Coordinates of C-alpha atoms in Angstrom, one line a residue:
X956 CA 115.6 109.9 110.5
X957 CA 113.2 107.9 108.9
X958 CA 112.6 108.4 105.3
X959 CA 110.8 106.9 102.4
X960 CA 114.3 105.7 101.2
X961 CA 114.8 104.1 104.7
X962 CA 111.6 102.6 104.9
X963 CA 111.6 101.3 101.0
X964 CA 115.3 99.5 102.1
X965 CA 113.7 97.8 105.1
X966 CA 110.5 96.6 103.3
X967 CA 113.1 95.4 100.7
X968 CA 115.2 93.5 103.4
X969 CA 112.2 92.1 105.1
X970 CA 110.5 90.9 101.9
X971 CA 113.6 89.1 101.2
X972 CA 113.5 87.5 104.6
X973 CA 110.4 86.4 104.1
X974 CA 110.8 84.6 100.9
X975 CA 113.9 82.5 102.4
X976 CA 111.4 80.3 104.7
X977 CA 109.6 79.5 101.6
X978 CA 112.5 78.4 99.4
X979 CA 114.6 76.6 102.2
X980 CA 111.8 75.6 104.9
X981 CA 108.5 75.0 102.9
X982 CA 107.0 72.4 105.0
X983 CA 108.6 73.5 108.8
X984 CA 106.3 74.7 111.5
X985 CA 107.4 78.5 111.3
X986 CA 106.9 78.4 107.5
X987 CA 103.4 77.3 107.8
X988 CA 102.4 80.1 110.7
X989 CA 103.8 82.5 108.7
X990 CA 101.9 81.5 105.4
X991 CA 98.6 81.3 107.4
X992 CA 99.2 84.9 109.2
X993 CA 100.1 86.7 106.4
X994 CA 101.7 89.0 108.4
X995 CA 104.4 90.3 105.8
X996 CA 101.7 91.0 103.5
X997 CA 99.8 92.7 106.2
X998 CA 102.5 94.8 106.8
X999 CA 104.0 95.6 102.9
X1000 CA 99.6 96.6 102.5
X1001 CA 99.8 98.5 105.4
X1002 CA 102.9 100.4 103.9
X1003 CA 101.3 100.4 100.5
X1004 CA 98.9 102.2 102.0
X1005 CA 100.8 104.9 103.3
X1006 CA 103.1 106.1 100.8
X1007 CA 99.5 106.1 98.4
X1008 CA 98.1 108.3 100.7
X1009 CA 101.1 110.1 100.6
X1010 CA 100.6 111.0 97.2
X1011 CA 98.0 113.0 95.6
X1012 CA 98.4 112.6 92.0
X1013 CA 97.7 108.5 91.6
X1014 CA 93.7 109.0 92.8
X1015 CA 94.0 111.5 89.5
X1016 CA 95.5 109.1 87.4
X1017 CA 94.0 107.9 83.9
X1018 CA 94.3 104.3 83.9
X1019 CA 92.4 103.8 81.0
X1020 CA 95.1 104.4 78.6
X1021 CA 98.5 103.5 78.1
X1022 CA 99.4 107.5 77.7
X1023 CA 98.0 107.6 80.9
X1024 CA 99.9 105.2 82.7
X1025 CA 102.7 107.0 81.0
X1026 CA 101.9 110.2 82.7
X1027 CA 101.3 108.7 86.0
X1028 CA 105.2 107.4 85.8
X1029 CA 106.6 110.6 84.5
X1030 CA 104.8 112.5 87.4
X1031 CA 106.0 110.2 89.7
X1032 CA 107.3 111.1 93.4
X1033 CA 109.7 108.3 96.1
X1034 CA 106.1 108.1 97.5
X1035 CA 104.3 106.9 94.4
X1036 CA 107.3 104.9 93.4
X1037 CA 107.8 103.0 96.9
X1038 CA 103.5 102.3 96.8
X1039 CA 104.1 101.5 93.0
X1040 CA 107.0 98.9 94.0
X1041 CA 105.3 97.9 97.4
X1042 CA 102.2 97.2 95.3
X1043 CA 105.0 94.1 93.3
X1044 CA 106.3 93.2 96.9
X1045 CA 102.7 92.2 98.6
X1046 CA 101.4 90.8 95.2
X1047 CA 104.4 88.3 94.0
X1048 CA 104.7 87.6 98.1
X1049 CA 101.0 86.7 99.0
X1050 CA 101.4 84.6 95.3
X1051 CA 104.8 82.9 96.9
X1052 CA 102.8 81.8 100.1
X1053 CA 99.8 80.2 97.9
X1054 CA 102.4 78.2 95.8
X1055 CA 104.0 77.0 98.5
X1056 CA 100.5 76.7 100.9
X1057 CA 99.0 74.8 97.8
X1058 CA 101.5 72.9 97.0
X1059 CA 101.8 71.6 100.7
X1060 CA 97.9 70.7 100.5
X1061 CA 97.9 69.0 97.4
X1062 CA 101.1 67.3 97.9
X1063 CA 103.1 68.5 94.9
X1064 CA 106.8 67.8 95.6
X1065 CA 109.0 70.5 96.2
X1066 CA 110.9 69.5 93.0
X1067 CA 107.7 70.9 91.1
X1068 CA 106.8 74.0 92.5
X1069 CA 110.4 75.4 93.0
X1070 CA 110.9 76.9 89.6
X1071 CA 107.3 78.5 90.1
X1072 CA 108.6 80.2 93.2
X1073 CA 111.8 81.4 92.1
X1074 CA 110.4 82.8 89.3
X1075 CA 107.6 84.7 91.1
X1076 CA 109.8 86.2 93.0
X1077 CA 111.2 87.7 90.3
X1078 CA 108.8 88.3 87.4
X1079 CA 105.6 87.4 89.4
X1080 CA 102.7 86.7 86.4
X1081 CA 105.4 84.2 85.0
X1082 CA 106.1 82.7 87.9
X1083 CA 102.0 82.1 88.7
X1084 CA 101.2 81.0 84.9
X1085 CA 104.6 78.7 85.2
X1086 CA 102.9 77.1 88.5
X1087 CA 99.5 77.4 86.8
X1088 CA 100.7 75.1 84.3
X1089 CA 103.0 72.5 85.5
X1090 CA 100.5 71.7 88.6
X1091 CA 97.8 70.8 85.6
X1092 CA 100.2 68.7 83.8
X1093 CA 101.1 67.1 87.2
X1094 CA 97.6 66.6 88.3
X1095 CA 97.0 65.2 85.0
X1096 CA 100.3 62.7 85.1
X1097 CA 100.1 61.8 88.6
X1098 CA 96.2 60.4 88.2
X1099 CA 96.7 58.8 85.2
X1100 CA 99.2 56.9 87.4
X1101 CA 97.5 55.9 89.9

């Protein structure tokens, strides 16, 4: 039987599937085509999509205040919360793929935007600023240099 439970596990696996190309295989063929197709984040928006239609209460919600917010989590159904975590998945993912895709482009050495992808996968916003930061000061280094 397929339930939101079932189908919050398998985005979970197949997120984590997808950030093991970028880690291990950054600059191999298959990496690449799956960075340019976007097709995990297709499919964790597609999802996204879903369980928010699944739940009434979030097109209600006060997002102009913090006590609103509030609400919105204490009213919270597996729906809203898969959507809610779904929403992290896509985000820190599509975020992964420009690090690396960037990086790649730019030619920044894996050595430099590791860190930045690690961390994104785990506390996204850092893991961006991090990157944000050390490809400035290696822009800055490197042309100094040459």
């Amino acid at each position: 039987m397929i339930t939101t439970e079932n189908i919050f596990n398998g985005l979970n696996l197949l997120v984590l599937l997808g950030w093991i190309p970028l880690f291990i295989f950054p600059y191999s063929r298959f990496t690449k085509k799956l960075i340019d197709g976007l097709y995990l984040p297709f499919i964790l928006c597609a999802f996204y999509i879903y369980f928010l239609f699944q739940t009434k209460g979030l097109f209600s919600a006060d997002f102009s205040s913090i006590a609103g917010i509030l609400d919105l989590f204490r009213n919270s159904t597996e729906e809203s919360a898969a959507a809610g975590w779904i929403h992290y998945l896509a985000f820190d993912y599509f975020v992964g793929c420009w690090i690396v895709n960037h990086s790649i482009k730019k030619g920044i050495p894996y050595i430099v935007f590791i860190s930045p992808l690690i961390c994104t996968l785990f506390a996204g916003p850092f893991g961006l600023l991090l990157f944000l930061v050390l490809r400035f000061f290696y822009k800055r280094f490197t042309l100094k240099d040459a």
